PDB file of C-alpha atoms and ligand atoms in Angstrom:
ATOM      1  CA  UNK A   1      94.997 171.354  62.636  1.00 45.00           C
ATOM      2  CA  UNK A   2      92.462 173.682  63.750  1.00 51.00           C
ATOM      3  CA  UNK A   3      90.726 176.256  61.380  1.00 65.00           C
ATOM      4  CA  UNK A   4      87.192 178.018  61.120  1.00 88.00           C
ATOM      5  CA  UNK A   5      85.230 179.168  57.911  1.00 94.00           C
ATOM      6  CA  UNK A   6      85.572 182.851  57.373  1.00 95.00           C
ATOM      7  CA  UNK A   7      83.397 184.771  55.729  1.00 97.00           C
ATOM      8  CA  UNK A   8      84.176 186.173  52.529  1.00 97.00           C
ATOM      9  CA  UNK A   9      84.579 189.843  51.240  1.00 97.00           C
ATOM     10  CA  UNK A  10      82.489 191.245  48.703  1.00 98.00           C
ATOM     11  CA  UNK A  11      85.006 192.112  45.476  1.00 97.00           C
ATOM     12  CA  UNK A  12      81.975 194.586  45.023  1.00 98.00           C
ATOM     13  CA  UNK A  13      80.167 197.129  47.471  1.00 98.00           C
ATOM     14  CA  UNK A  14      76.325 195.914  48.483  1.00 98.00           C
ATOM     15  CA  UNK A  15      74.887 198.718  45.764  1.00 98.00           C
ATOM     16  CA  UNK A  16      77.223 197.484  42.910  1.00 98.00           C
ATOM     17  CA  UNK A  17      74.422 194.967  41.731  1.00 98.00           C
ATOM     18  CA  UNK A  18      71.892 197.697  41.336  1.00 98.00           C
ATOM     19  CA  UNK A  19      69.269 197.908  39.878  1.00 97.00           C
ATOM     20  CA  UNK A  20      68.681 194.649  39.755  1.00 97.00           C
ATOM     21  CA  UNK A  21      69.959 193.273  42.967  1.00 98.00           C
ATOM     22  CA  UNK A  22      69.654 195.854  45.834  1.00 98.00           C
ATOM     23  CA  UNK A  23      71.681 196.802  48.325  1.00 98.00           C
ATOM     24  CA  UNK A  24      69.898 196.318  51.119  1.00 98.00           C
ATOM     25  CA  UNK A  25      68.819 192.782  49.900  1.00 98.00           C
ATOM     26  CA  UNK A  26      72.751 192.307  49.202  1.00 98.00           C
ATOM     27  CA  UNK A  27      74.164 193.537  52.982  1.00 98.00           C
ATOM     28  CA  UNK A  28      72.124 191.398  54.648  1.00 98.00           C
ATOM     29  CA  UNK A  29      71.949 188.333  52.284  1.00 98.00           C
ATOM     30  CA  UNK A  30      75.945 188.494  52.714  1.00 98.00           C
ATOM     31  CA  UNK A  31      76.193 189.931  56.590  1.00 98.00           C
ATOM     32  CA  UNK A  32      73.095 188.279  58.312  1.00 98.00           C
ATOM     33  CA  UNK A  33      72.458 184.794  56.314  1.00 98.00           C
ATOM     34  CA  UNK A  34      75.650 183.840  55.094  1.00 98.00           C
ATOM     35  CA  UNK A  35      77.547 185.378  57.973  1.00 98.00           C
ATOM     36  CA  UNK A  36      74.857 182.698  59.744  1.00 98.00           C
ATOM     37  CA  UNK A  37      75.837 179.823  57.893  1.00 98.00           C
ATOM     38  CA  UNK A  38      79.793 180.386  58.470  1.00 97.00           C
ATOM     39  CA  UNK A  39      78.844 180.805  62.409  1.00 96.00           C
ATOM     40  CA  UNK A  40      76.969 177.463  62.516  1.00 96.00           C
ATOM     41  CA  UNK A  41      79.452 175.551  60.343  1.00 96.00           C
ATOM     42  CA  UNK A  42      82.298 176.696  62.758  1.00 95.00           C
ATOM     43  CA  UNK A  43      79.672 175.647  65.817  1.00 94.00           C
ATOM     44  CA  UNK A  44      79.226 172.805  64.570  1.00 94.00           C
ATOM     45  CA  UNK A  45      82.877 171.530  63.766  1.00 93.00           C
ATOM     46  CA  UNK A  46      83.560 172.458  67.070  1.00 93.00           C
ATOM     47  CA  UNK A  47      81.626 169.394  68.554  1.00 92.00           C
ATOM     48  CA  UNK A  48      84.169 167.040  66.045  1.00 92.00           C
ATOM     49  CA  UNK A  49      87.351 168.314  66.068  1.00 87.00           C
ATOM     50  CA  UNK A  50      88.546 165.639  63.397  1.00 87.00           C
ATOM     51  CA  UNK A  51      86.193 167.342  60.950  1.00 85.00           C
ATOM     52  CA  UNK A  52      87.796 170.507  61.160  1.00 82.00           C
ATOM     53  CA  UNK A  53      91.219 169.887  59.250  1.00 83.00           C
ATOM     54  CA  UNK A  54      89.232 168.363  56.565  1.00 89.00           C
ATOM     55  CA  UNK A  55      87.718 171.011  52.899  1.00 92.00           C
ATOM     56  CA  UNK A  56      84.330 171.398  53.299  1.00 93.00           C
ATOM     57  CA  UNK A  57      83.959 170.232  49.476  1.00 94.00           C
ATOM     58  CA  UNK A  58      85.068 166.751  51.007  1.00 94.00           C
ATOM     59  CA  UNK A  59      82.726 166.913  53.878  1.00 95.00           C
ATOM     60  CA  UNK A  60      79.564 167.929  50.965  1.00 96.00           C
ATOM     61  CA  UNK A  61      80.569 164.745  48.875  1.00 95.00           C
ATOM     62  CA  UNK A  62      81.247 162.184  51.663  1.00 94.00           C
ATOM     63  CA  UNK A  63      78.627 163.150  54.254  1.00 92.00           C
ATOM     64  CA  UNK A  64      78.651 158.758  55.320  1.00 93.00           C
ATOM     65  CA  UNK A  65      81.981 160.495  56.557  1.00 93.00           C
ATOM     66  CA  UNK A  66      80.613 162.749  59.360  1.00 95.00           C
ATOM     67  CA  UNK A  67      79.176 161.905  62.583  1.00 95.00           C
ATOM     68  CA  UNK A  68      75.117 161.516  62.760  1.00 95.00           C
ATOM     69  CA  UNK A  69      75.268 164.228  65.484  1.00 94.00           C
ATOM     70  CA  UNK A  70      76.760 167.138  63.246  1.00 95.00           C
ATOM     71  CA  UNK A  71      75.850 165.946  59.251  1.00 96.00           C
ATOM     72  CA  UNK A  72      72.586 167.854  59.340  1.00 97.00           C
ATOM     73  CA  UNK A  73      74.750 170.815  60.568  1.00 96.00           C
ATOM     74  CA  UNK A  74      77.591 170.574  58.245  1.00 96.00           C
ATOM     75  CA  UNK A  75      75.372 169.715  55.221  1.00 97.00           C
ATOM     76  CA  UNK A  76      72.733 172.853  55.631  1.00 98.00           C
ATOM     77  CA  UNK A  77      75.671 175.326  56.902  1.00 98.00           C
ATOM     78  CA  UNK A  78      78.281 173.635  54.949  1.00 97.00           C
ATOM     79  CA  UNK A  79      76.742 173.879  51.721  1.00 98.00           C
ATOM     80  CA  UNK A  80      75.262 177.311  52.544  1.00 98.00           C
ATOM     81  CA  UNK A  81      78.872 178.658  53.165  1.00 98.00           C
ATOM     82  CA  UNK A  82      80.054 176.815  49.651  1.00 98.00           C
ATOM     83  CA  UNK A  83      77.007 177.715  47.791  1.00 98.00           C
ATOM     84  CA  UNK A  84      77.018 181.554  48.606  1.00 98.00           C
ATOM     85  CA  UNK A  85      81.124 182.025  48.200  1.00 98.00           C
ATOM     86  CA  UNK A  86      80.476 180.737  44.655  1.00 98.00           C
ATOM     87  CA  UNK A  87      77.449 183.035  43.611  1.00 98.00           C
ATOM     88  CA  UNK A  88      79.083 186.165  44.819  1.00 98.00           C
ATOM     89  CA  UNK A  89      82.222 185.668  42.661  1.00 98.00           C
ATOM     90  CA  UNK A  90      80.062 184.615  39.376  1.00 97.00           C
ATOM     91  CA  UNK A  91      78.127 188.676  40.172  1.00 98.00           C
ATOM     92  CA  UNK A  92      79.514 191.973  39.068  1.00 97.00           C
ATOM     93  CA  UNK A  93      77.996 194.837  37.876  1.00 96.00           C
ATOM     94  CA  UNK A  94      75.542 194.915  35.304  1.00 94.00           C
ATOM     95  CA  UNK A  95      77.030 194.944  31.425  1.00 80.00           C
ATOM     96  CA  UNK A  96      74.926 195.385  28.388  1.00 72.00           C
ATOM     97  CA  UNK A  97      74.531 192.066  26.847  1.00 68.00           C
ATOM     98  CA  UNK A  98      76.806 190.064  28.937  1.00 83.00           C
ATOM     99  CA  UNK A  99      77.607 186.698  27.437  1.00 92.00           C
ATOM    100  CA  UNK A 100      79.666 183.555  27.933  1.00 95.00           C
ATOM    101  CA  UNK A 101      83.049 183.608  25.961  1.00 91.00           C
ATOM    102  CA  UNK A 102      85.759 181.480  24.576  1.00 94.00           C
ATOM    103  CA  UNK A 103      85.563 178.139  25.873  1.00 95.00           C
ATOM    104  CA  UNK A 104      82.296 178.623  27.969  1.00 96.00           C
ATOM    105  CA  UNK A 105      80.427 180.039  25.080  1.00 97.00           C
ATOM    106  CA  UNK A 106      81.508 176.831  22.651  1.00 97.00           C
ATOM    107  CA  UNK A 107      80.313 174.574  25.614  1.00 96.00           C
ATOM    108  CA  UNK A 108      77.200 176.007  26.358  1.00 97.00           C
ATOM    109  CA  UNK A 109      76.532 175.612  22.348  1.00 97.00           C
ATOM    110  CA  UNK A 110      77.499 172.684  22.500  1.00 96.00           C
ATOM    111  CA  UNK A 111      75.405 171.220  24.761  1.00 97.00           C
ATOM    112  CA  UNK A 112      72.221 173.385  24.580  1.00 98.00           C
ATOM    113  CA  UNK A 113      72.103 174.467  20.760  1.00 97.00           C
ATOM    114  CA  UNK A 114      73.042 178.480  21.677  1.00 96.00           C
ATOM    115  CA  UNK A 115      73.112 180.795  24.905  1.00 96.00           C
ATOM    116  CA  UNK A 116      69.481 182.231  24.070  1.00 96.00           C
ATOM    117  CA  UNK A 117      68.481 178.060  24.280  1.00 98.00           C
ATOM    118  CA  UNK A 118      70.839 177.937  28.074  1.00 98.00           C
ATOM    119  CA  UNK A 119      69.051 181.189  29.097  1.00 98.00           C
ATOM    120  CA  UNK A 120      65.885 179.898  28.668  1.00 98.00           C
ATOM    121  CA  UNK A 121      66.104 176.229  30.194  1.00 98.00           C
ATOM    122  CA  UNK A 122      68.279 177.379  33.165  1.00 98.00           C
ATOM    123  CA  UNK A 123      65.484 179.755  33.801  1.00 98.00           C
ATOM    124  CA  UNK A 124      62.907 177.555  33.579  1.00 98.00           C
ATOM    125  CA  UNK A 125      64.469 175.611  36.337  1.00 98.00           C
ATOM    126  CA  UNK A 126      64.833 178.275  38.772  1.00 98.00           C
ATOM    127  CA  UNK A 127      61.543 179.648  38.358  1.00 98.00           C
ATOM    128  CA  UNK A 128      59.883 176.599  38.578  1.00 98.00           C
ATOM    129  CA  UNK A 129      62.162 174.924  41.755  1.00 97.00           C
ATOM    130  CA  UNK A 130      59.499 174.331  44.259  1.00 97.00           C
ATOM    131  CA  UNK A 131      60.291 175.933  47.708  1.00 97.00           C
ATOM    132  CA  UNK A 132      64.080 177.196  48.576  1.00 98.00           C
ATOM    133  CA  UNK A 133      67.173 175.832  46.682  1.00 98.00           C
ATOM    134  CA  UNK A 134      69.561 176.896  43.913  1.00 98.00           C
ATOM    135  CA  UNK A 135      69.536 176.503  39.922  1.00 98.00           C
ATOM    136  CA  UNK A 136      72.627 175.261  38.701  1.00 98.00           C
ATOM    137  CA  UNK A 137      74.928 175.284  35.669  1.00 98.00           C
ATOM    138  CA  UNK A 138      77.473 172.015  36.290  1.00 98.00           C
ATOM    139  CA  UNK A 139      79.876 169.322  34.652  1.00 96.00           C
ATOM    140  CA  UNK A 140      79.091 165.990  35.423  1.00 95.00           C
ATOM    141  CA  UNK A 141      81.576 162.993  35.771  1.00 92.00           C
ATOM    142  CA  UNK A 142      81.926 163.065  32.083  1.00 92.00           C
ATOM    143  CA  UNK A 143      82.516 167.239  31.127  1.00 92.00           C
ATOM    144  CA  UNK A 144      79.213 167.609  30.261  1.00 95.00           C
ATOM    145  CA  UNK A 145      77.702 170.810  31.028  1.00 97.00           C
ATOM    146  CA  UNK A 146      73.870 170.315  32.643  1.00 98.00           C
ATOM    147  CA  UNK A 147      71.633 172.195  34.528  1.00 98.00           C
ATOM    148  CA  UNK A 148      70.555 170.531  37.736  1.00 98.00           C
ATOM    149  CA  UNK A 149      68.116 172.081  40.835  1.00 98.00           C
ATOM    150  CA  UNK A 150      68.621 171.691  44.686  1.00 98.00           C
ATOM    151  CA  UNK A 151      66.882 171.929  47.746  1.00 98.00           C
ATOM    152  CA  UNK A 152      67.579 173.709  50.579  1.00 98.00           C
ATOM    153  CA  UNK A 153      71.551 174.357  50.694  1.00 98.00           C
ATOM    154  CA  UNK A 154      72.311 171.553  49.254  1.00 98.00           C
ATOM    155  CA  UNK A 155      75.357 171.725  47.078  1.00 98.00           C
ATOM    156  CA  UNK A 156      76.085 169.584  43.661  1.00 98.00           C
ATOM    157  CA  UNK A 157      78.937 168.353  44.534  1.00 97.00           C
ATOM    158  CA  UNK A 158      76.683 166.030  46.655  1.00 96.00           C
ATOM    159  CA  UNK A 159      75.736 164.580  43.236  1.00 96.00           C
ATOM    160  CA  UNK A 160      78.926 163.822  41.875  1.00 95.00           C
ATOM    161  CA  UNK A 161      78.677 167.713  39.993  1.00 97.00           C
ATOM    162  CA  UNK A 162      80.768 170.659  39.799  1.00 96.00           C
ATOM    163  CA  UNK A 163      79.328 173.671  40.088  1.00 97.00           C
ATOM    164  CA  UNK A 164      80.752 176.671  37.442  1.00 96.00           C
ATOM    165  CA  UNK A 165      77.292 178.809  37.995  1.00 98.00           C
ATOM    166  CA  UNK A 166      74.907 178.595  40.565  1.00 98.00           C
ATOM    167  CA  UNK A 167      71.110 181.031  41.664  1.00 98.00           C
ATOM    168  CA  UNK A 168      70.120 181.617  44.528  1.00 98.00           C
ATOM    169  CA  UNK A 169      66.655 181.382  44.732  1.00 98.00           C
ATOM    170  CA  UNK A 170      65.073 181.225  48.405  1.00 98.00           C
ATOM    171  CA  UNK A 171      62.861 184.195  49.203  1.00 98.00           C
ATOM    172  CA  UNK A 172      65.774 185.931  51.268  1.00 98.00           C
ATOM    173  CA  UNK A 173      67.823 186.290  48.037  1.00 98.00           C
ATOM    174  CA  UNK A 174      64.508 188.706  46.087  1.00 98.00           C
ATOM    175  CA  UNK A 175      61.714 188.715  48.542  1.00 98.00           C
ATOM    176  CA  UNK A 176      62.578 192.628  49.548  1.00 97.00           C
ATOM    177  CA  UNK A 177      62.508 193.945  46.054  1.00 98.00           C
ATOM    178  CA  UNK A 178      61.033 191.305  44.192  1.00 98.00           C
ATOM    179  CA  UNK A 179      57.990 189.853  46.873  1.00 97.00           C
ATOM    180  CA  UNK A 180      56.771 187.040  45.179  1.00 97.00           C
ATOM    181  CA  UNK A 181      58.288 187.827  41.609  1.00 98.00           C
ATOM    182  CA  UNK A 182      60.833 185.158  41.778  1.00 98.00           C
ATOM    183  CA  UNK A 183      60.656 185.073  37.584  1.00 98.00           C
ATOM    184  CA  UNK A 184      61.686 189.071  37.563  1.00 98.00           C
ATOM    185  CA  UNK A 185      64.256 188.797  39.984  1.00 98.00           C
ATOM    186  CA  UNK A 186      65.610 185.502  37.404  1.00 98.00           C
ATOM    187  CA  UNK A 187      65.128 187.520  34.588  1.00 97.00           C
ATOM    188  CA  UNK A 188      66.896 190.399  35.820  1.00 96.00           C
ATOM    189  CA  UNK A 189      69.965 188.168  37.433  1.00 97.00           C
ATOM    190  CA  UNK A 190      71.249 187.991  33.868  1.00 96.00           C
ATOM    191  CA  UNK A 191      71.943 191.277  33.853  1.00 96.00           C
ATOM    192  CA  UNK A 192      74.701 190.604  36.501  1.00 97.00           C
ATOM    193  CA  UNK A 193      76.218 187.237  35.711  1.00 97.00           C
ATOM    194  CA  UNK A 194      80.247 187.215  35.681  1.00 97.00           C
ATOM    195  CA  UNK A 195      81.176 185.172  32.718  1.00 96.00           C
ATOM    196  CA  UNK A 196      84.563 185.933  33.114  1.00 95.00           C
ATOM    197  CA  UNK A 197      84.413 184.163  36.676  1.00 96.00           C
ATOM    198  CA  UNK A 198      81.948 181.187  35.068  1.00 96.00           C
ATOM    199  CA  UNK A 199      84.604 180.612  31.864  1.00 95.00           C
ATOM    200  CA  UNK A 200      87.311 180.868  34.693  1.00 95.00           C
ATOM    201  CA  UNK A 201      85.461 178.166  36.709  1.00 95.00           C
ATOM    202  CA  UNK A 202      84.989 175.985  33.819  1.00 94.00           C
ATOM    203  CA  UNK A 203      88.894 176.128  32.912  1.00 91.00           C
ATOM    204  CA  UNK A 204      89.608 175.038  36.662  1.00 91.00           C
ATOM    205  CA  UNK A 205      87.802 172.424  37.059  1.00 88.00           C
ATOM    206  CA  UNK A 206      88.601 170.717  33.270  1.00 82.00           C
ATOM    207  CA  UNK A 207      92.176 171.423  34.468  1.00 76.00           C
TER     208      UNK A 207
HETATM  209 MN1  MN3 B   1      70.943 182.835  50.191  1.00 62.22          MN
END
């Protein structure tokens, strides 16, 4: 079977994430870099056909799986396409004092005390990731929620994690509004975190 990666709509318009994210940050985060990353993947599979009928979750967690020529390819487009579907759906619009719920709210206390003690860890980590990567809320092989860092576009799923929540934080993702005030840009990304979507992603993947 043959099949490319498509790039994914927006359930918002680029100036929905204002003021925090901008639009003009936002239209060509989604319609220059990851619209790059869906191009390259599809490039890429192109040279190994067998790849191509295969989800690219199971080409992130078994990369022994795909040949030396195009792993480099698939793992820096691959997880770039995975990594930026997910962190559009867990954005919306800002809400005043947006908080996990219901079974996302009683894991997150559960594992890290309360959501004030998850705030402040998870953004610890993405402030202080050296160079370009994500921050990451996950579940590891035993339903434990932790919050893990990774370089470049690598994906946690190459770990043996599931991602419910995941920040960008290369330059491309603040650098016009923000420069080089990757901890404002951090703070202000709470402002537009979709819980709904995070306590939806949790549900699936305990499922
Ligand atoms: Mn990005």
């Amino acid at each position: 079977m043959r099949y490319k990666f498509e790039l994914p709509q927006l359930r918002y318009p680029y100036d929905a994430l204002e003021p925090y994210l901008d639009a003009r940050t936002m239209e060509i985060h989604h319609t220059k870099h990851h619209a790059s990353y869906v191009t390259k993947l599809n490039e890429a599979l192109e040279k190994w056909p067998e790849g191509q009928g295969k989800s690219l979750e199971e080409l992130l967690q078994n990369p022994e799986s795909v040949p030396d020529a195009v792993r480099t390819a698939v793992r820096n487009h691959g997880g770039g396409h995975q990594n930026h579907s997910l962190f559009w759906q867990i954005m919306k619009p800002p809400a005043r004092n947006g908080e996990p719920v219901g079974e996302l709210a009683d894991a997150i206390a559960a594992q890290f005390g309360d959501f004030a003690k998850f705030r402040e860890e998870f953004t610890k980590a993405a402030t202080g990731h050296f160079g370009s990567g994500w921050a990451w809320l996950v579940i590891d092989a035993d339903g434990k929620l932790k919050i893990v860092t990774t370089q470049n576009q690598d994906n946690p799923v190459m770990s043996g994690y599931t991602p419910m929540l995941g920040l960008d934080v290369w330059e491309h993702a603040y650098y016009l509004k923000y420069q080089n005030r990757r901890p404002e840009y951090v703070e202000n990304w709470w402002n537009i975190v979709n819980w709904e979507q995070a306590g939806e992603n949790l549900k699936n993947i305990r499922m």
